[in-house]
Coordinates of C-alpha atoms in Angstrom, one line a residue:
X290 CA 154.4 65.6 -6.0
X291 CA 155.7 68.6 -7.9
X292 CA 158.9 70.4 -7.1
X293 CA 157.2 73.3 -5.4
X294 CA 155.4 71.1 -2.9
X295 CA 158.5 69.1 -2.3
X296 CA 160.5 72.2 -1.5
X297 CA 157.7 73.4 1.0
X298 CA 157.8 70.0 2.8
X299 CA 161.5 70.1 3.0
X300 CA 161.5 73.6 4.4
X301 CA 159.0 72.5 7.1
X302 CA 161.1 69.6 8.0
X303 CA 164.1 71.8 8.4
X304 CA 162.0 74.1 10.6
X305 CA 161.1 71.2 12.9
X306 CA 164.7 70.0 13.1
X307 CA 166.4 73.4 13.3
X308 CA 166.2 73.9 17.0
X309 CA 167.9 70.6 17.6
X310 CA 170.7 71.1 15.1
X311 CA 172.0 74.6 16.2
X312 CA 174.3 74.9 13.3
X313 CA 176.2 78.2 12.7
X314 CA 176.2 79.0 8.9
X315 CA 179.4 79.7 7.1
X316 CA 180.5 83.3 7.1
X317 CA 178.6 83.8 10.4
X318 CA 179.9 84.2 13.9
X319 CA 177.9 82.6 16.7
X320 CA 178.6 83.0 20.4
X321 CA 176.4 80.8 22.5
X322 CA 178.0 82.3 25.7
X323 CA 176.7 85.7 24.7
X324 CA 173.6 84.3 22.9
X325 CA 174.5 86.4 19.8
X326 CA 174.9 85.6 16.1
X327 CA 176.4 87.9 13.5
X328 CA 175.9 87.1 9.8
X329 CA 176.9 90.5 8.4
X330 CA 177.6 90.4 4.7
X331 CA 177.3 86.6 4.5
X332 CA 175.4 86.6 1.2
X333 CA 172.3 85.1 2.8
X334 CA 169.0 85.1 0.8
X335 CA 166.8 84.1 3.8
X336 CA 167.0 84.3 7.5
X337 CA 168.9 81.2 8.7
X338 CA 166.7 78.8 10.6
X339 CA 169.3 76.6 12.2
X340 CA 170.7 79.0 14.8
X341 CA 170.4 78.6 18.5
X342 CA 166.7 79.3 19.4
X343 CA 167.7 81.0 22.6
X344 CA 169.6 83.7 20.8
X345 CA 169.0 87.3 22.1
X346 CA 170.9 89.1 19.3
X347 CA 170.8 88.4 15.6
X348 CA 172.7 90.7 13.1
X349 CA 171.8 90.1 9.5
X350 CA 172.7 93.4 7.8
X351 CA 174.2 93.6 4.3
X352 CA 172.7 90.5 2.9
X353 CA 170.1 89.7 0.1
X354 CA 167.1 88.8 2.4
X355 CA 163.8 89.7 0.6
X356 CA 161.4 89.0 3.5
X357 CA 161.1 87.8 7.1
X358 CA 157.8 85.8 6.7
X359 CA 157.6 83.0 9.2
X360 CA 161.4 82.8 9.5
X361 CA 161.7 84.2 13.0
X362 CA 159.0 82.0 14.5
X363 CA 161.1 80.0 17.0
X364 CA 163.5 82.8 18.0
X365 CA 161.3 83.8 20.9
X366 CA 164.1 85.2 23.1
X367 CA 165.2 87.8 20.7
X368 CA 165.9 91.2 22.2
X369 CA 167.7 92.8 19.2
X370 CA 167.3 92.2 15.5
X371 CA 169.1 94.0 12.7
X372 CA 168.0 93.3 9.2
X373 CA 169.2 96.6 7.7
X374 CA 170.8 96.8 4.2
X375 CA 168.8 94.0 2.7
X376 CA 166.1 93.8 0.0
X377 CA 163.0 93.5 2.2
X378 CA 160.0 95.1 0.4
X379 CA 157.2 94.7 3.0
X380 CA 156.5 94.1 6.6
X381 CA 153.4 92.0 6.9
X382 CA 151.1 90.9 9.7
X383 CA 152.4 88.1 11.9
X384 CA 156.1 88.6 11.0
X385 CA 157.0 89.3 14.6
X386 CA 154.1 87.7 16.4
X387 CA 156.4 85.5 18.6
X388 CA 159.0 88.2 19.4
X389 CA 157.4 89.5 22.6
X390 CA 160.8 90.2 24.2
X391 CA 162.2 92.2 21.2
X392 CA 163.5 95.7 22.3
X393 CA 165.2 97.0 19.2
X394 CA 164.4 96.4 15.5
X395 CA 166.5 97.9 12.7
X396 CA 165.0 97.5 9.2
X397 CA 166.6 100.5 7.6
X398 CA 168.1 100.6 4.1
X399 CA 165.6 98.2 2.6
X400 CA 162.8 98.6 -0.1
X401 CA 159.8 98.8 2.2
X402 CA 157.0 100.8 0.6
X403 CA 154.1 100.2 3.0
X404 CA 153.6 99.5 6.6
X405 CA 150.6 97.2 6.7
X406 CA 148.1 96.8 9.4
X407 CA 149.4 94.7 12.4
X408 CA 152.9 95.0 10.9
X409 CA 154.4 95.0 14.4
X410 CA 151.8 92.8 16.1
X411 CA 153.3 91.0 19.1
X412 CA 156.1 93.6 19.7
X413 CA 154.7 94.6 23.1
X414 CA 158.1 95.5 24.6
X415 CA 159.6 97.1 21.5
X416 CA 161.4 100.4 22.4
X417 CA 163.4 101.4 19.3
X418 CA 162.3 101.1 15.7
X419 CA 164.4 102.2 12.7
X420 CA 162.7 102.2 9.3
X421 CA 164.9 105.0 7.8
X422 CA 166.1 104.9 4.2
X423 CA 163.2 103.0 2.7
X424 CA 160.5 104.0 0.2
X425 CA 157.6 104.1 2.6
X426 CA 154.7 106.2 1.3
X427 CA 151.8 104.8 3.2
X428 CA 151.4 104.0 6.9
X429 CA 148.1 102.1 7.2
X430 CA 145.8 102.3 10.2
X431 CA 146.7 99.8 12.9
X432 CA 150.3 99.6 11.8
X433 CA 151.5 100.2 15.3
X434 CA 149.1 98.0 17.2
X435 CA 150.7 96.3 20.2
X436 CA 153.6 98.9 20.4
X437 CA 152.6 100.8 23.5
X438 CA 156.2 100.9 24.8
X439 CA 157.8 102.2 21.7
X440 CA 160.0 105.2 22.6
X441 CA 161.8 106.0 19.3
X442 CA 160.5 105.9 15.7
X443 CA 162.9 106.7 12.9
X444 CA 161.0 107.2 9.6
X445 CA 163.6 109.5 8.0
X446 CA 164.6 109.3 4.3
X447 CA 161.3 107.9 3.1
X448 CA 158.6 109.3 0.8
X449 CA 155.8 110.2 3.3
X450 CA 153.7 113.2 2.3
X451 CA 151.1 112.9 5.0
X452 CA 149.5 110.4 7.4
X453 CA 146.1 109.2 6.2
X454 CA 145.2 108.0 9.6
X455 CA 145.8 110.8 12.2
X456 CA 145.5 108.3 15.0
X457 CA 148.2 106.0 13.7
X458 CA 150.5 106.7 16.7
X459 CA 147.7 106.7 19.3
X460 CA 148.5 103.3 20.7
X461 CA 152.0 104.5 21.6
X462 CA 151.9 105.9 25.1
X463 CA 155.7 106.1 25.5
X464 CA 156.8 107.9 22.3
X465 CA 159.6 110.3 23.0
X466 CA 161.4 110.7 19.7
X467 CA 159.7 111.0 16.3
X468 CA 162.1 111.4 13.3
X469 CA 160.4 112.4 10.0
X470 CA 163.6 113.9 8.5
X471 CA 163.9 114.0 4.7
X472 CA 160.4 113.1 3.5
X473 CA 157.9 115.0 1.4
X474 CA 155.7 116.4 4.2
X475 CA 154.0 119.7 3.2
X476 CA 152.7 120.8 6.6
X477 CA 153.4 120.4 10.3
X478 CA 151.6 117.1 11.2
X479 CA 149.6 118.9 14.0
X480 CA 146.7 116.4 13.9
X481 CA 149.1 113.5 14.3
X482 CA 150.7 115.2 17.4
X483 CA 147.3 116.1 18.8
X484 CA 146.2 112.4 18.8
X485 CA 149.1 111.2 20.8
X486 CA 147.9 109.7 24.1
X487 CA 147.9 111.8 27.3
X488 CA 150.0 112.3 29.3
X489 CA 152.3 113.0 26.4
X490 CA 156.0 112.4 26.7
X491 CA 157.1 113.4 23.2
X492 CA 160.4 115.3 23.6
X493 CA 162.0 115.4 20.1
X494 CA 160.3 116.1 16.8
X495 CA 162.4 116.2 13.7
X496 CA 160.8 117.6 10.5
X497 CA 163.9 118.8 8.7
X498 CA 164.4 118.4 4.9
X499 CA 160.7 118.5 4.0
X500 CA 158.5 120.9 2.1
X501 CA 157.0 122.9 4.9
X502 CA 156.4 126.5 3.9
X503 CA 154.5 128.2 6.7
X504 CA 154.3 127.5 10.5
X505 CA 150.8 128.5 11.5
X506 CA 149.5 129.4 14.9
X507 CA 147.5 126.1 15.0
X508 CA 150.5 124.0 14.1
X509 CA 151.4 123.2 17.7
X510 CA 148.1 123.7 19.4
X511 CA 148.2 120.3 21.1
X512 CA 148.8 119.0 24.6
X513 CA 151.9 117.2 23.4
X514 CA 153.4 120.5 22.4
X515 CA 154.1 121.3 26.0
X516 CA 156.5 118.4 26.4
X517 CA 158.6 119.0 23.2
X518 CA 162.1 120.1 24.0
X519 CA 163.8 119.7 20.6
X520 CA 162.3 120.9 17.4
X521 CA 164.2 120.5 14.1
X522 CA 162.7 122.4 11.1
X523 CA 165.9 123.0 9.1
X524 CA 166.1 122.7 5.3
X525 CA 162.5 123.3 4.5
X526 CA 161.1 126.2 2.5
X527 CA 159.7 128.1 5.5
X528 CA 159.1 131.8 4.6
X529 CA 156.8 132.8 7.3
X530 CA 156.1 132.0 11.0
X531 CA 152.9 133.3 12.4
X532 CA 153.2 135.4 15.5
X533 CA 151.9 132.9 18.1
X534 CA 153.2 129.8 16.3
X535 CA 155.5 128.8 19.2
X536 CA 153.5 130.0 22.2
X537 CA 152.5 126.4 23.2
X538 CA 156.1 125.2 23.0
X539 CA 157.2 126.9 26.2
X540 CA 159.5 124.0 27.2
X541 CA 161.6 124.1 24.0
X542 CA 165.4 124.0 24.6
X543 CA 166.6 123.5 21.0
X544 CA 165.3 125.0 17.8
X545 CA 166.7 124.5 14.3
X546 CA 165.3 126.8 11.6
X547 CA 168.4 126.8 9.4
X548 CA 168.4 126.8 5.6
X549 CA 164.9 128.1 5.1
X550 CA 163.6 131.2 3.3
X551 CA 163.2 133.6 6.2
X552 CA 163.9 137.2 5.3
X553 CA 163.7 138.3 9.0
X554 CA 164.7 137.1 12.4
X555 CA 161.5 135.9 14.1
X556 CA 162.1 137.9 17.2
X557 CA 158.6 138.1 18.6
X558 CA 157.8 134.5 17.7
X559 CA 160.9 133.2 19.6
X560 CA 160.5 135.6 22.6
X561 CA 158.1 133.2 24.3
X562 CA 160.6 130.4 24.5
X563 CA 162.0 131.3 27.9
X564 CA 163.9 128.0 28.2
X565 CA 165.6 128.0 24.8
X566 CA 169.3 127.1 25.1
X567 CA 170.3 126.6 21.5
X568 CA 169.1 128.3 18.3
X569 CA 170.3 127.8 14.7
X570 CA 169.2 130.4 12.1
X571 CA 171.9 129.7 9.6
X572 CA 171.3 129.7 5.8
X573 CA 168.3 132.1 5.7
X574 CA 167.8 135.3 3.7
X575 CA 167.8 138.1 6.2
X576 CA 170.2 141.0 5.7
X577 CA 170.8 142.3 9.2
X578 CA 170.7 141.4 12.9
X579 CA 168.8 144.2 14.5
X580 CA 169.0 145.5 18.1
X581 CA 167.7 143.0 20.7
X582 CA 167.1 140.5 17.9
X583 CA 166.9 137.7 20.4
X584 CA 164.6 139.4 22.9
X585 CA 163.9 137.6 26.2
X586 CA 166.0 134.6 25.3
X587 CA 167.8 134.9 28.7
X588 CA 168.7 131.2 28.8
X589 CA 170.2 131.1 25.3
X590 CA 173.7 129.4 25.4
X591 CA 174.5 128.6 21.8
X592 CA 173.6 130.7 18.7
X593 CA 174.5 129.9 15.1
X594 CA 174.3 132.5 12.3
X595 CA 176.3 130.8 9.5
X596 CA 176.1 131.0 5.7
X597 CA 173.7 133.9 5.6
X598 CA 174.5 135.0 2.1
X599 CA 172.7 138.3 2.4
X600 CA 173.8 139.3 5.9
X601 CA 175.8 142.6 5.9
X602 CA 175.1 144.2 9.3
X603 CA 175.1 143.2 12.9
X604 CA 173.9 145.9 15.4
X605 CA 176.1 146.5 18.5
X606 CA 173.0 145.8 20.7
X607 CA 172.0 142.6 18.9
X608 CA 172.8 140.2 21.8
X609 CA 172.1 142.4 24.8
X610 CA 169.3 140.2 26.2
X611 CA 171.4 137.0 25.9
X612 CA 173.2 137.3 29.2
X613 CA 174.0 133.6 29.4
X614 CA 175.3 133.2 25.8
X615 CA 178.3 130.9 25.9
X616 CA 179.0 130.1 22.2
X617 CA 178.5 132.3 19.1
X618 CA 179.1 131.1 15.5
X619 CA 179.0 133.7 12.8
X620 CA 180.7 131.9 9.9
X621 CA 180.9 132.1 6.1
X622 CA 178.9 135.2 5.6
X623 CA 180.5 136.7 2.6
X624 CA 178.9 140.2 2.8
X625 CA 179.8 140.8 6.4
X626 CA 182.8 143.1 6.4
X627 CA 182.7 144.5 9.9
X628 CA 181.4 144.0 13.4
X629 CA 180.8 146.8 15.8
X630 CA 183.2 147.4 18.7
X631 CA 182.4 146.0 22.2
X632 CA 179.5 144.0 20.7
X633 CA 180.2 141.1 23.1
X634 CA 180.9 143.0 26.3
X635 CA 177.3 142.6 27.4
X636 CA 177.6 138.8 27.4
X637 CA 179.4 138.0 30.7
X638 CA 179.4 134.2 30.1
X639 CA 180.6 134.2 26.5
X640 CA 183.5 131.8 26.1
X641 CA 183.6 130.7 22.4
X642 CA 183.4 133.0 19.4
X643 CA 183.9 131.9 15.8
X644 CA 183.9 134.5 13.0
X645 CA 185.5 132.2 10.5
X646 CA 185.2 132.7 6.8
X647 CA 183.6 136.2 6.7
X648 CA 184.9 139.3 4.8
X649 CA 186.4 141.0 7.8
X650 CA 189.5 143.1 7.0
X651 CA 190.3 144.0 10.6
X652 CA 189.3 143.1 14.1
X653 CA 189.9 145.5 16.9
X654 CA 190.9 144.2 20.3
X655 CA 187.9 146.1 21.8
X656 CA 185.6 143.7 19.9
X657 CA 186.3 140.8 22.2
X658 CA 186.3 140.3 26.0
X659 CA 189.6 138.5 25.9
X660 CA 189.8 138.1 29.6
X661 CA 186.7 135.7 29.4
X662 CA 187.1 134.0 26.1
X663 CA 188.3 130.4 25.8
X664 CA 188.4 130.1 22.0
X665 CA 188.5 132.6 19.1
X666 CA 188.4 131.8 15.4
X667 CA 189.1 134.6 12.9
X668 CA 190.5 132.3 10.2
X669 CA 189.5 132.6 6.6
X670 CA 189.0 136.4 6.6
X671 CA 190.8 138.8 4.2
X672 CA 192.7 140.5 7.0
X673 CA 194.7 143.6 6.6
X674 CA 197.8 142.9 8.6
X675 CA 199.0 146.2 10.2
X676 CA 199.6 147.4 13.7
X677 CA 195.9 147.2 14.6
X678 CA 196.2 143.4 14.6
X679 CA 199.3 143.2 16.7
X680 CA 197.2 141.9 19.6
X681 CA 196.1 139.0 17.4
X682 CA 199.6 138.3 16.3
X683 CA 200.6 138.1 19.9
X684 CA 197.9 135.6 20.7
X685 CA 198.9 133.4 17.8
X686 CA 202.4 133.3 19.0
X687 CA 201.2 132.2 22.4
X688 CA 199.1 129.5 20.8
X689 CA 202.1 128.2 18.9
X690 CA 204.1 127.9 22.1
X691 CA 201.3 126.0 23.7
X692 CA 201.0 123.4 21.0
X693 CA 204.7 123.0 20.1
X694 CA 206.4 119.9 21.7
X695 CA 209.2 120.8 23.9
X696 CA 212.5 118.9 24.0
X697 CA 212.4 118.4 27.7
X698 CA 209.6 118.6 30.2
X699 CA 209.6 121.6 32.4
X700 CA 208.3 122.0 35.9
X701 CA 207.8 125.8 35.4
X702 CA 204.2 126.3 34.3
X703 CA 204.0 129.9 35.3
X704 CA 203.9 131.1 31.7
X705 CA 201.1 128.9 30.5
X706 CA 199.1 128.1 33.6
X707 CA 197.0 131.3 33.3
X708 CA 196.6 131.1 29.5
X709 CA 193.1 130.1 28.8
X710 CA 192.3 131.7 25.4
X711 CA 192.9 129.4 22.4
X712 CA 193.2 131.1 19.0
X713 CA 192.7 129.1 15.8
X714 CA 195.9 129.9 13.8
X715 CA 195.2 127.5 10.9
X716 CA 194.2 129.4 7.8
X717 CA 194.6 132.7 9.6
X718 CA 196.2 134.6 6.7
X719 CA 196.9 138.1 5.6
X720 CA 195.2 139.4 2.5
X721 CA 196.9 142.8 2.5
X722 CA 199.3 144.6 2.2
X723 CA 200.6 143.2 -1.0
X724 CA 203.9 142.2 0.6
X725 CA 202.1 139.9 3.1
X726 CA 199.3 138.5 0.9
X727 CA 198.7 134.8 1.4
X728 CA 201.1 134.5 4.4
X729 CA 200.0 132.9 7.7
X730 CA 199.9 135.3 10.6
X731 CA 201.9 132.8 12.6
X732 CA 204.8 133.1 10.1
X733 CA 205.1 136.9 9.6
X734 CA 207.6 138.9 11.7
X735 CA 206.4 141.1 14.5
X736 CA 207.9 144.2 12.8
X737 CA 205.1 144.0 10.2
X738 CA 202.4 144.4 12.7
X739 CA 204.2 146.5 15.4
X740 CA 203.0 150.0 16.3
X741 CA 206.4 151.8 16.7
X742 CA 206.4 155.5 17.6
X743 CA 208.9 157.6 15.6
X744 CA 210.5 160.9 16.4
X745 CA 208.3 162.6 13.8
X746 CA 205.1 161.3 15.5
X747 CA 206.4 162.6 18.9
X748 CA 207.1 166.0 17.4
X749 CA 203.7 166.2 15.8
X750 CA 201.9 165.2 19.0
X751 CA 204.0 167.8 21.0
X752 CA 203.2 170.6 18.6
X753 CA 199.5 169.7 18.7
X754 CA 199.5 169.8 22.5
X755 CA 201.3 173.2 22.6
X756 CA 198.9 174.7 20.0
X757 CA 195.9 173.5 22.0
X758 CA 197.3 174.9 25.2
X759 CA 198.0 178.3 23.6
X760 CA 194.6 178.4 21.9
X761 CA 192.9 177.7 25.1
X762 CA 194.6 180.6 26.8
X763 CA 193.9 183.0 24.0
X764 CA 190.2 181.9 24.1
X765 CA 189.9 182.5 27.8
X766 CA 191.6 186.0 27.5
X767 CA 189.2 187.0 24.7
X768 CA 186.0 185.4 25.8
X769 CA 186.5 184.6 29.5
X770 CA 183.9 185.9 32.0
X771 CA 186.6 187.0 34.5
X772 CA 189.7 188.2 32.6
X773 CA 191.3 189.4 35.8
X774 CA 192.1 185.9 36.9
X775 CA 193.4 184.5 33.6
X776 CA 197.2 185.3 33.6
X777 CA 199.1 183.7 30.9
X778 CA 202.5 184.9 32.1
X779 CA 205.2 183.3 34.0
X780 CA 206.0 184.9 37.4
X781 CA 209.2 186.6 38.0
X782 CA 211.6 186.4 40.9
X783 CA 210.0 184.6 43.8
X784 CA 212.6 182.6 45.6
X785 CA 213.0 185.0 48.5
X786 CA 209.4 186.1 48.7
X787 CA 207.6 184.4 51.6
X788 CA 204.2 185.1 50.1
X789 CA 205.3 183.7 46.7
X790 CA 206.5 180.6 48.7
X791 CA 203.0 180.2 50.0
X792 CA 201.7 180.5 46.5
X793 CA 203.8 177.6 45.3
X794 CA 202.7 175.6 48.4
X795 CA 199.0 176.2 48.1
X796 CA 198.8 176.1 44.3
X797 CA 201.6 173.9 43.0
X798 CA 202.5 174.6 39.4
X799 CA 200.7 177.9 39.2
X800 CA 203.7 179.6 37.7
X801 CA 205.1 176.5 36.0
X802 CA 206.1 176.3 32.4
X803 CA 203.3 174.0 31.4
X804 CA 200.8 176.5 30.1
X805 CA 197.2 177.0 31.4
X806 CA 196.2 175.0 34.4
X807 CA 192.6 174.3 35.6
X808 CA 192.3 175.0 39.3
X809 CA 189.6 175.3 41.9
X810 CA 190.1 178.7 43.6
X811 CA 189.5 178.6 47.4
X812 CA 188.0 181.2 49.6
X813 CA 189.4 184.5 51.1
X814 CA 192.6 183.6 52.9
X815 CA 194.0 181.3 50.1
X816 CA 193.0 183.8 47.4
X817 CA 194.7 186.7 49.3
X818 CA 197.9 184.8 49.4
X819 CA 197.8 183.9 45.7
X820 CA 196.8 187.4 44.7
X821 CA 199.5 189.0 46.8
X822 CA 202.1 186.8 45.2
X823 CA 200.8 187.4 41.7
X824 CA 200.8 191.2 42.3
X825 CA 204.3 191.1 43.8
X826 CA 205.5 189.2 40.7
X827 CA 203.8 191.8 38.4
X828 CA 205.5 194.7 40.3
X829 CA 208.9 193.0 40.0
X830 CA 208.5 192.6 36.3
X831 CA 207.1 196.1 35.9
X832 CA 203.9 194.8 34.4
X833 CA 200.6 196.6 35.1
X834 CA 197.5 194.6 34.7
X835 CA 194.1 196.2 34.0
X836 CA 192.6 194.9 37.2
X837 CA 195.3 196.6 39.4
X838 CA 193.7 200.0 38.8
X839 CA 190.5 199.0 40.5
X840 CA 189.7 200.3 44.0
X841 CA 190.4 198.1 47.0
X842 CA 186.7 198.1 48.0
X843 CA 186.0 196.1 44.9
X844 CA 188.4 193.4 46.0
X845 CA 186.9 193.4 49.5
X846 CA 183.4 192.9 48.1
X847 CA 184.6 189.9 46.0
X848 CA 186.3 188.1 48.9
X849 CA 183.1 186.6 50.2
X850 CA 182.3 184.8 47.0
X851 CA 182.3 181.0 46.8
X852 CA 185.2 179.1 45.2
X853 CA 185.1 179.1 41.4
X854 CA 187.1 177.6 38.6
X855 CA 190.0 179.6 37.2
X856 CA 192.3 178.9 34.3
X857 CA 195.9 180.1 35.0

């Protein structure tokens, strides 16, 4: 008998004796009470055959196991098997034929290149399958025979370009999550989706980090498209999305189109997604966010517009349709130097705004609905710290008080109980003026950002007001339609005149020192009193006005006129 035959016989004898021995190998941990064995990093070259045959959990990750051929035969009660981080190069037929109770199989981080026919035969109750981080290029027809209850398939980080058999997943009637992240897929696998059994329950489709260039109108024309809620297409090379590409995906709640080559926001393409709650368009190539850019996305809660290297403009009406927007991230856009005022005041549910790492030099308080916000991040911008940022300095000081530990607990929470807005003060620095460059806003004194009013400012404002008042009076005298009623003089002695007294009562401030006053002149009786007082004052001061030479009949004819506006 040669050495090879002797080894085979010895191995078979060990197989027959193993169930009775129940020996836990060195560097393994066996718990018969939990029916679990862990041999993580134990240096094993093969699956140990002397474990308790009633085990439900076996963990064999980080070993040197090259295959699982015939080594799991008598572990018929297994419910979870982890053989990740080994050297397995293939999964062949009959490997798991006796594991009818297995629910979870993790074979990630191995060297598997092909999924052969009947590779998972016998796994009728399998729900979760992880084959990520292998070198799988081919998935042969019939690979998923017997896996009708499979719910999650993770084939990420492999080398799949396409599926030669479009019906490879057809036996799987319970598939909810299909992860094809980081492969070499060139097109949306629409045929694969189309052949999923009906009624389809697929909810999550991940196709990020592939080589997809165009999303066509036919890409999601399949019954399964109606059930998809999460679609991840980030980090492809997508440059165009056809107009009706997403029309069949009307139950989508999450879309990731980040880090592609889009030069425009696909407004019309996304407008059919009436249930969309989260959208990520970061890392694309468009230069502006136009008015109503996210049209009809009334359920949108979270929007991300980060690392848009060409973005330089956001329109003030960009988010007007997004009435349920709660969180907005506009971060690390180096060409974005300003945002329009009151841009967020049409979003009544907005609570979190991050404008971190842009090129904003200032941010006016009118930009933000501070009464509704819960968090605000303006860090990493080249801020010009002057009095226009005093509001931000105040919020930063309030934030510091909230996070600073106190020496003794206080029962008085009146100062902080109503404070809800949290401002990120870390890396919130001044870029200018030169005296404040590089300093944290939390550390600069209030005097550097206060808006003090000096005596010179008061004098200038007073002079402007007086000049404006005088100019208005002169304008009315020169171009007014009724010059008779525009008197820019102060009345004379009136203290003992009962009519003048009525004038002050009926039109307070008429003869005051404040310059021209806009009034609504009433009808006959009030006007007679005012006119009498004004004429009396004119007589006392020996001033004859042009309208005093007119006959009395002209006054009588004007008394029936309706009230009109007079500048006095």
